[in-house]
Coordinates of C-alpha atoms and ligand atoms in Angstrom, one line a residue:
M1 CA 235.8 156.1 296.2
K2 CA 234.0 156.1 292.9
R3 CA 230.5 157.5 293.4
I4 CA 227.5 156.6 291.2
Y5 CA 224.5 158.8 291.4
L6 CA 221.2 157.0 290.5
D7 CA 218.8 159.4 292.3
Y8 CA 218.1 162.0 289.6
A9 CA 214.4 162.0 290.6
A10 CA 215.3 163.5 294.0
T11 CA 217.4 166.2 292.4
T12 CA 220.0 166.8 289.6
P13 CA 223.3 168.5 289.6
T14 CA 223.2 172.0 288.1
N15 CA 224.7 171.8 284.6
P16 CA 228.0 173.8 284.3
E17 CA 226.6 175.8 281.4
V18 CA 223.7 176.8 283.5
I19 CA 226.0 177.9 286.3
R20 CA 228.0 180.0 283.8
E21 CA 224.9 181.7 282.6
M22 CA 223.8 182.5 286.1
L23 CA 227.0 183.9 287.6
P24 CA 226.9 187.5 286.2
Y25 CA 223.4 187.9 287.7
F26 CA 224.7 187.7 291.2
N27 CA 227.0 190.7 291.1
E28 CA 227.2 192.3 287.7
I29 CA 223.6 192.4 286.5
F30 CA 222.3 192.5 290.0
G31 CA 219.4 195.0 289.6
N32 CA 215.9 194.5 290.9
P33 CA 213.8 193.7 287.8
S34 CA 211.1 196.0 289.2
S35 CA 213.4 199.0 289.1
L36 CA 213.0 201.4 286.2
H37 CA 216.7 202.3 285.8
Y38 CA 219.3 200.6 283.7
F39 CA 220.3 198.0 286.3
G40 CA 216.6 197.0 286.7
R41 CA 215.9 196.9 283.0
Q42 CA 218.8 194.6 282.4
A43 CA 217.7 192.2 285.1
S44 CA 214.1 192.4 283.8
S45 CA 215.1 191.6 280.3
A46 CA 216.9 188.5 281.5
V47 CA 213.8 187.4 283.5
E48 CA 211.6 187.9 280.4
K49 CA 214.0 186.0 278.2
S50 CA 213.6 183.0 280.5
R51 CA 209.9 183.4 280.6
S52 CA 209.8 183.2 276.8
I53 CA 212.0 180.1 276.7
A54 CA 209.8 178.4 279.3
A55 CA 206.6 179.4 277.5
G56 CA 207.9 178.3 274.1
F57 CA 208.9 175.0 275.5
I58 CA 205.4 174.0 276.5
G59 CA 203.4 175.9 273.8
A60 CA 202.3 178.6 276.2
R61 CA 202.4 182.4 276.0
P62 CA 205.0 184.2 278.1
E63 CA 202.4 186.0 280.2
E64 CA 201.0 182.6 281.2
I65 CA 204.3 181.7 283.1
I66 CA 204.6 182.7 286.8
F67 CA 208.0 182.0 288.5
T68 CA 207.8 180.5 291.9
S69 CA 210.2 179.1 294.5
G70 CA 209.8 175.6 293.2
G71 CA 207.5 172.7 292.6
T72 CA 206.0 172.7 296.1
E73 CA 205.0 176.3 295.9
S74 CA 203.6 175.9 292.4
D75 CA 201.4 172.9 293.5
N76 CA 200.2 174.9 296.6
F77 CA 199.5 177.9 294.5
A78 CA 197.6 175.9 291.9
L79 CA 195.4 174.1 294.3
K80 CA 194.8 176.7 297.0
G81 CA 194.7 179.6 294.5
T82 CA 192.0 178.0 292.3
A83 CA 190.1 176.6 295.3
W84 CA 189.8 180.0 297.0
A85 CA 189.0 181.9 293.8
N86 CA 186.3 179.5 292.6
R87 CA 184.6 178.5 295.9
S88 CA 181.4 180.3 294.9
K89 CA 181.1 177.8 292.0
G90 CA 181.7 174.7 294.0
N91 CA 183.9 173.0 296.7
H92 CA 184.9 169.7 295.1
I93 CA 188.4 168.8 294.0
I94 CA 189.5 165.6 292.3
T95 CA 193.0 164.2 292.6
S96 CA 194.7 160.7 292.7
N97 CA 196.0 158.6 295.5
I98 CA 199.6 158.7 294.2
E99 CA 200.3 162.4 294.2
H100 CA 203.4 164.1 295.6
H101 CA 203.1 165.4 299.1
A102 CA 203.0 169.0 297.8
V103 CA 199.6 168.2 296.2
F104 CA 198.4 165.8 298.9
E105 CA 199.0 168.1 301.8
S106 CA 197.4 171.0 299.9
C107 CA 194.3 168.8 299.5
I108 CA 194.3 167.9 303.2
F109 CA 194.6 171.6 304.0
L110 CA 191.7 172.4 301.7
E111 CA 189.6 169.6 303.3
E112 CA 190.2 171.2 306.7
N113 CA 188.9 174.5 305.2
G114 CA 185.6 173.4 303.8
F115 CA 186.5 171.7 300.5
S116 CA 185.7 168.1 299.7
V117 CA 188.5 166.1 297.9
T118 CA 188.2 162.8 296.1
Y119 CA 191.4 160.8 296.0
L120 CA 191.0 158.4 293.0
P121 CA 192.6 155.0 293.1
V122 CA 195.0 154.0 290.3
A123 CA 195.1 150.6 288.6
P124 CA 197.8 148.0 289.8
N125 CA 200.1 149.3 287.0
G126 CA 200.0 152.7 288.6
I127 CA 197.9 154.3 285.9
L128 CA 194.7 156.3 286.5
D129 CA 191.7 155.4 284.2
P130 CA 190.2 158.5 282.7
D131 CA 186.7 156.9 283.0
V132 CA 187.3 156.8 286.8
V133 CA 187.9 160.6 286.7
K134 CA 184.8 161.2 284.6
K135 CA 182.6 159.3 287.1
A136 CA 184.0 161.2 290.0
I137 CA 182.8 164.6 288.6
T138 CA 180.0 166.3 290.5
K139 CA 178.2 169.6 289.9
D140 CA 180.5 171.0 292.6
T141 CA 183.8 170.0 291.0
I142 CA 186.0 173.0 290.3
L143 CA 189.4 171.4 289.9
I144 CA 191.1 168.2 288.8
S145 CA 194.8 167.9 289.8
I146 CA 196.7 164.9 288.5
M147 CA 200.4 164.4 288.3
H148 CA 201.9 163.9 284.9
A149 CA 204.7 161.4 285.9
N150 CA 205.0 159.9 289.3
N151 CA 208.1 160.7 291.3
E152 CA 208.4 157.2 292.8
I153 CA 207.3 154.7 290.2
G154 CA 207.7 156.9 287.1
T155 CA 204.3 156.1 285.7
I156 CA 202.9 158.6 283.1
Q157 CA 199.2 159.4 283.4
P158 CA 196.8 159.8 280.5
V159 CA 196.7 163.5 281.1
K160 CA 195.5 164.3 277.5
E161 CA 192.3 162.2 278.0
I162 CA 191.8 163.6 281.5
G163 CA 192.3 167.1 280.2
K164 CA 189.7 166.5 277.5
I165 CA 187.2 165.4 280.2
A166 CA 188.0 168.4 282.3
K167 CA 187.5 170.7 279.4
E168 CA 184.2 169.2 278.4
N169 CA 182.9 169.7 281.9
S170 CA 184.4 173.3 282.3
I171 CA 186.6 172.2 285.2
Y172 CA 190.1 173.5 285.7
F173 CA 192.9 171.0 285.1
H174 CA 196.2 171.2 286.9
I175 CA 199.1 168.8 286.3
D176 CA 202.2 168.4 288.5
A177 CA 204.8 168.0 285.8
V178 CA 207.8 168.4 288.0
Q179 CA 209.2 164.9 287.0
S180 CA 208.3 165.1 283.3
F181 CA 209.1 168.8 282.4
G182 CA 212.3 168.7 280.4
H183 CA 212.3 164.9 280.1
I184 CA 209.4 164.1 277.9
P185 CA 207.5 166.3 275.4
L186 CA 204.7 168.6 276.9
N187 CA 202.3 170.9 275.2
V188 CA 199.6 172.7 277.2
D189 CA 197.1 172.9 274.3
D190 CA 197.6 169.4 273.1
L191 CA 197.1 168.1 276.7
N192 CA 194.2 170.5 277.6
I193 CA 196.0 171.8 280.6
D194 CA 195.0 174.9 282.5
M195 CA 197.9 174.8 285.1
L196 CA 201.2 173.1 285.2
S197 CA 203.9 172.9 287.9
A198 CA 207.6 172.6 287.1
S199 CA 210.8 172.9 289.1
A200 CA 214.3 173.7 287.8
H201 CA 216.3 171.4 290.0
K202 CA 214.8 168.3 288.4
L203 CA 216.2 169.2 285.0
Y204 CA 219.8 170.3 285.8
G205 CA 218.8 173.8 286.9
P206 CA 219.3 175.3 290.3
K207 CA 217.2 174.6 293.4
G208 CA 214.6 177.0 294.7
I209 CA 213.2 178.1 291.4
G210 CA 210.0 176.8 289.7
L211 CA 207.1 177.9 287.6
L212 CA 203.4 177.6 287.4
Y213 CA 201.8 177.9 284.0
I214 CA 198.4 179.5 284.3
R215 CA 196.2 179.5 281.2
K216 CA 194.9 182.9 280.3
G217 CA 191.5 183.4 281.9
T218 CA 192.0 181.0 284.7
R219 CA 190.5 182.3 288.0
I220 CA 193.2 182.0 290.6
Q221 CA 193.9 183.9 293.8
P222 CA 197.4 185.0 294.6
F223 CA 199.2 182.8 297.0
M224 CA 202.0 185.3 298.0
T225 CA 200.9 188.8 298.5
G226 CA 203.1 191.9 298.8
G227 CA 204.7 193.8 296.0
G228 CA 203.0 193.5 292.6
Q229 CA 205.5 191.2 290.9
E230 CA 204.4 188.6 288.4
K231 CA 201.2 190.5 287.4
K232 CA 200.3 190.7 291.1
L233 CA 200.1 186.9 291.2
R234 CA 203.3 186.2 293.0
A235 CA 204.9 188.9 295.1
S236 CA 208.6 189.0 296.1
T237 CA 211.7 190.2 294.3
H238 CA 212.5 187.9 291.5
N239 CA 215.2 185.2 292.0
V240 CA 217.0 186.5 288.9
P241 CA 220.0 184.1 288.9
G242 CA 217.6 181.2 289.5
I243 CA 215.2 182.3 286.7
V244 CA 218.2 182.8 284.3
G245 CA 219.5 179.3 285.2
F246 CA 216.0 177.8 284.8
G247 CA 215.7 179.3 281.3
K248 CA 219.2 177.9 280.3
A249 CA 218.3 174.5 281.8
I250 CA 215.1 174.4 279.7
E251 CA 217.0 175.4 276.6
L252 CA 219.6 172.7 277.1
A253 CA 216.9 170.1 277.9
A254 CA 214.9 171.0 274.8
G255 CA 217.8 170.2 272.5
K256 CA 218.7 166.9 274.1
M257 CA 215.5 165.5 275.4
Q258 CA 214.9 162.7 272.9
A259 CA 218.5 161.5 272.7
E260 CA 218.8 161.5 276.5
A261 CA 215.5 159.7 276.9
E262 CA 216.6 157.0 274.5
F263 CA 220.0 156.5 276.2
Q264 CA 218.6 156.4 279.7
K265 CA 215.8 154.0 278.7
K266 CA 218.4 151.6 277.2
L267 CA 220.4 151.6 280.4
R268 CA 217.3 151.6 282.6
N269 CA 215.9 148.5 280.7
K270 CA 219.2 146.7 281.2
L271 CA 219.0 147.3 284.9
I272 CA 215.4 146.2 285.2
N273 CA 215.9 143.1 283.0
N274 CA 218.9 142.0 284.9
V275 CA 217.3 142.4 288.3
L276 CA 214.1 140.5 287.2
E277 CA 216.2 137.7 285.7
N278 CA 218.9 137.3 288.3
I279 CA 217.1 138.1 291.6
D280 CA 214.2 135.8 292.3
N281 CA 211.1 137.2 294.0
S282 CA 211.7 140.6 292.5
K283 CA 209.1 142.8 290.7
L284 CA 209.0 146.0 288.7
N285 CA 206.7 148.6 290.3
G286 CA 204.5 150.6 287.8
D287 CA 203.7 150.0 284.1
S288 CA 206.6 148.7 282.1
V289 CA 205.9 151.0 279.1
L290 CA 203.9 154.0 280.4
R291 CA 206.8 155.2 282.5
L292 CA 209.5 157.8 282.5
P293 CA 212.6 156.7 280.5
N294 CA 214.9 157.0 283.5
N295 CA 212.9 155.3 286.3
A296 CA 213.3 151.8 287.6
N297 CA 211.4 151.1 290.8
L298 CA 211.8 147.5 292.0
S299 CA 210.4 145.5 294.8
I300 CA 212.6 142.7 296.2
K301 CA 211.1 140.2 298.6
F302 CA 212.7 139.2 301.9
V303 CA 214.8 142.4 302.3
E304 CA 214.2 145.9 303.6
G305 CA 214.6 148.9 301.2
E306 CA 216.7 150.7 303.8
G307 CA 219.1 147.8 303.9
I308 CA 219.5 147.8 300.2
I309 CA 220.1 151.6 300.1
L310 CA 222.7 151.4 302.9
G311 CA 224.4 148.5 301.2
L312 CA 224.5 150.3 297.9
D313 CA 225.8 153.4 299.6
L314 CA 228.7 151.5 301.0
E315 CA 229.6 150.6 297.4
G316 CA 229.3 154.2 296.4
I317 CA 225.9 153.9 294.7
A318 CA 223.2 156.4 295.5
A319 CA 219.6 155.2 295.1
S320 CA 216.5 155.7 297.1
S321 CA 213.8 153.8 298.8
G322 CA 210.3 155.3 298.6
S323 CA 210.6 159.0 297.9
A324 CA 213.3 161.2 299.5
C325 CA 210.6 162.9 301.6
T326 CA 209.3 159.7 303.1
S327 CA 212.5 157.6 303.5
G328 CA 213.6 157.7 307.0
S329 CA 210.2 156.5 308.1
L330 CA 209.6 152.8 307.9
E331 CA 206.0 153.3 306.8
P332 CA 205.7 151.8 303.2
S333 CA 205.2 154.5 300.6
H334 CA 201.6 155.6 299.8
V335 CA 202.3 155.0 296.2
L336 CA 203.3 151.4 296.6
K337 CA 200.3 150.9 298.8
A338 CA 198.1 152.5 296.1
I339 CA 199.3 150.0 293.5
G340 CA 198.4 147.2 295.8
R341 CA 201.9 146.1 296.8
A342 CA 201.6 143.9 299.9
A343 CA 203.7 145.1 302.8
D344 CA 206.5 142.6 302.2
L345 CA 207.1 143.8 298.7
A346 CA 206.5 147.5 299.5
R347 CA 209.1 147.4 302.2
G348 CA 211.8 145.9 299.9
S349 CA 211.5 148.6 297.3
V350 CA 214.3 150.6 295.7
R351 CA 214.1 153.4 293.2
F352 CA 216.9 153.9 290.7
S353 CA 216.5 157.1 288.7
L354 CA 219.0 157.6 285.9
G355 CA 220.2 160.8 284.4
R356 CA 222.4 162.8 282.0
Y357 CA 225.7 161.8 283.5
N358 CA 225.3 158.0 283.9
T359 CA 227.3 155.5 281.8
E360 CA 226.7 151.9 280.9
E361 CA 229.7 150.8 283.1
E362 CA 228.0 152.4 286.1
I363 CA 224.9 150.4 285.4
D364 CA 226.9 147.2 285.0
Y365 CA 228.6 147.9 288.3
T366 CA 225.3 148.6 290.0
I367 CA 223.8 145.3 288.8
E368 CA 226.8 143.4 290.1
K369 CA 226.7 145.1 293.5
L370 CA 223.0 145.0 293.9
T371 CA 222.9 141.2 293.2
A372 CA 225.6 140.6 295.8
I373 CA 223.9 142.9 298.4
I374 CA 220.5 141.1 298.0
K375 CA 222.3 137.7 298.4
K376 CA 224.0 138.9 301.6
L377 CA 220.9 140.5 303.1
R378 CA 218.8 137.5 302.4
K379 CA 221.3 135.3 304.1
M380 CA 220.8 137.3 307.2
S381 CA 217.1 137.9 306.8
P382 CA 214.8 136.7 309.6
L383 CA 212.1 136.7 307.0
L384 CA 213.7 133.6 305.4
K385 CA 214.2 131.5 308.5
Ligands
PLP401 C1 210.4 167.3 293.5 C2 208.9 167.3 293.2 C3 208.1 168.3 293.8 C4 208.6 169.4 294.6 O1 209.4 170.3 293.9 P1 210.4 171.2 294.8 O2 211.0 172.2 293.7 O3 211.5 170.3 295.3 O4 209.6 171.9 295.8 C5 206.7 168.2 293.5 N1 206.2 167.3 292.7 C6 206.9 166.3 292.2 C7 206.3 165.2 291.4 C8 208.3 166.2 292.5 O5 209.0 165.2 292.0

């Protein structure tokens, strides 16, 4: 059966060029980068090359890049690390109510440990108003953490404006850029960012490798302690093949970003417009312009998201309802709730996220199958009787 992958926001396949670059680092250049001998030095120089690529990509300095095990660790590190290191200054943290669970759960953990967290509401288009952030600041605020692009509805937050507010108030600013890194332009100085999380497997790199950008001078406590790797900020022997792959993935993304975004946006818009025109009682979730070029999150009334996903899967099409972490539970996603989608529309939601390897034919096929599936599901729906 022909399979169509439209779930690139959940993960991406590792690019063959990335794999080729990684392979020697498993058994030929296998040294521990902390070793002083030849084997170690070779591995270390590969790690530093990737660090430079990553830093250059976001306008940072190499020493400001810390490699981690992925986006989840980077988010945990940024939040818990700055909270612990700055608790003598204050105990208040500001975030939004549409964050990824990696940020959410870190906030809940910090609340259980003496910190106070404000979860700011977004507007119905899924965008956070910088003025709302400004008003939430207290004399105890030590950190603002806002995601750059949302993993479910793709909305892109005004991080530049929020970063300016944070800077004016001498508050650290962290962004979860896991969905945007390698997909839309990012510059840490331009956006006034102090910390940034990214993960390789969302940009055609391997799983289990991520980074946290930490602006020089930021007070942060190590999250992993042990050997003194990564300037004592992140212990554990480097994942050298992963780091090499991450560097290559960034290099490839940097060269293609704009062309890929344009192509995906064209296909994505075709998909959205077709659904909105041909399926009555359907709605786009999140702002139609301020969104990732590859994201189409749609709510379709009188059907269940799970039903749509299973129907699509039978036709060979992979999409997602809610986020990969929450699907499996019937609870509507916190993001759809946050943008005010009533239960009926939130339950009938489906996320298509396009990527590097999609074609126009695949989108045409998806539109055709989706329309047929909705028709069939609605015929059987108790909601319509
Ligand atoms: C995927 C994702 C994460 C988690 O990254 P992992 O590398 O899978 O741990 C965090 N935040 C966002 C926005 C994501 O999309």
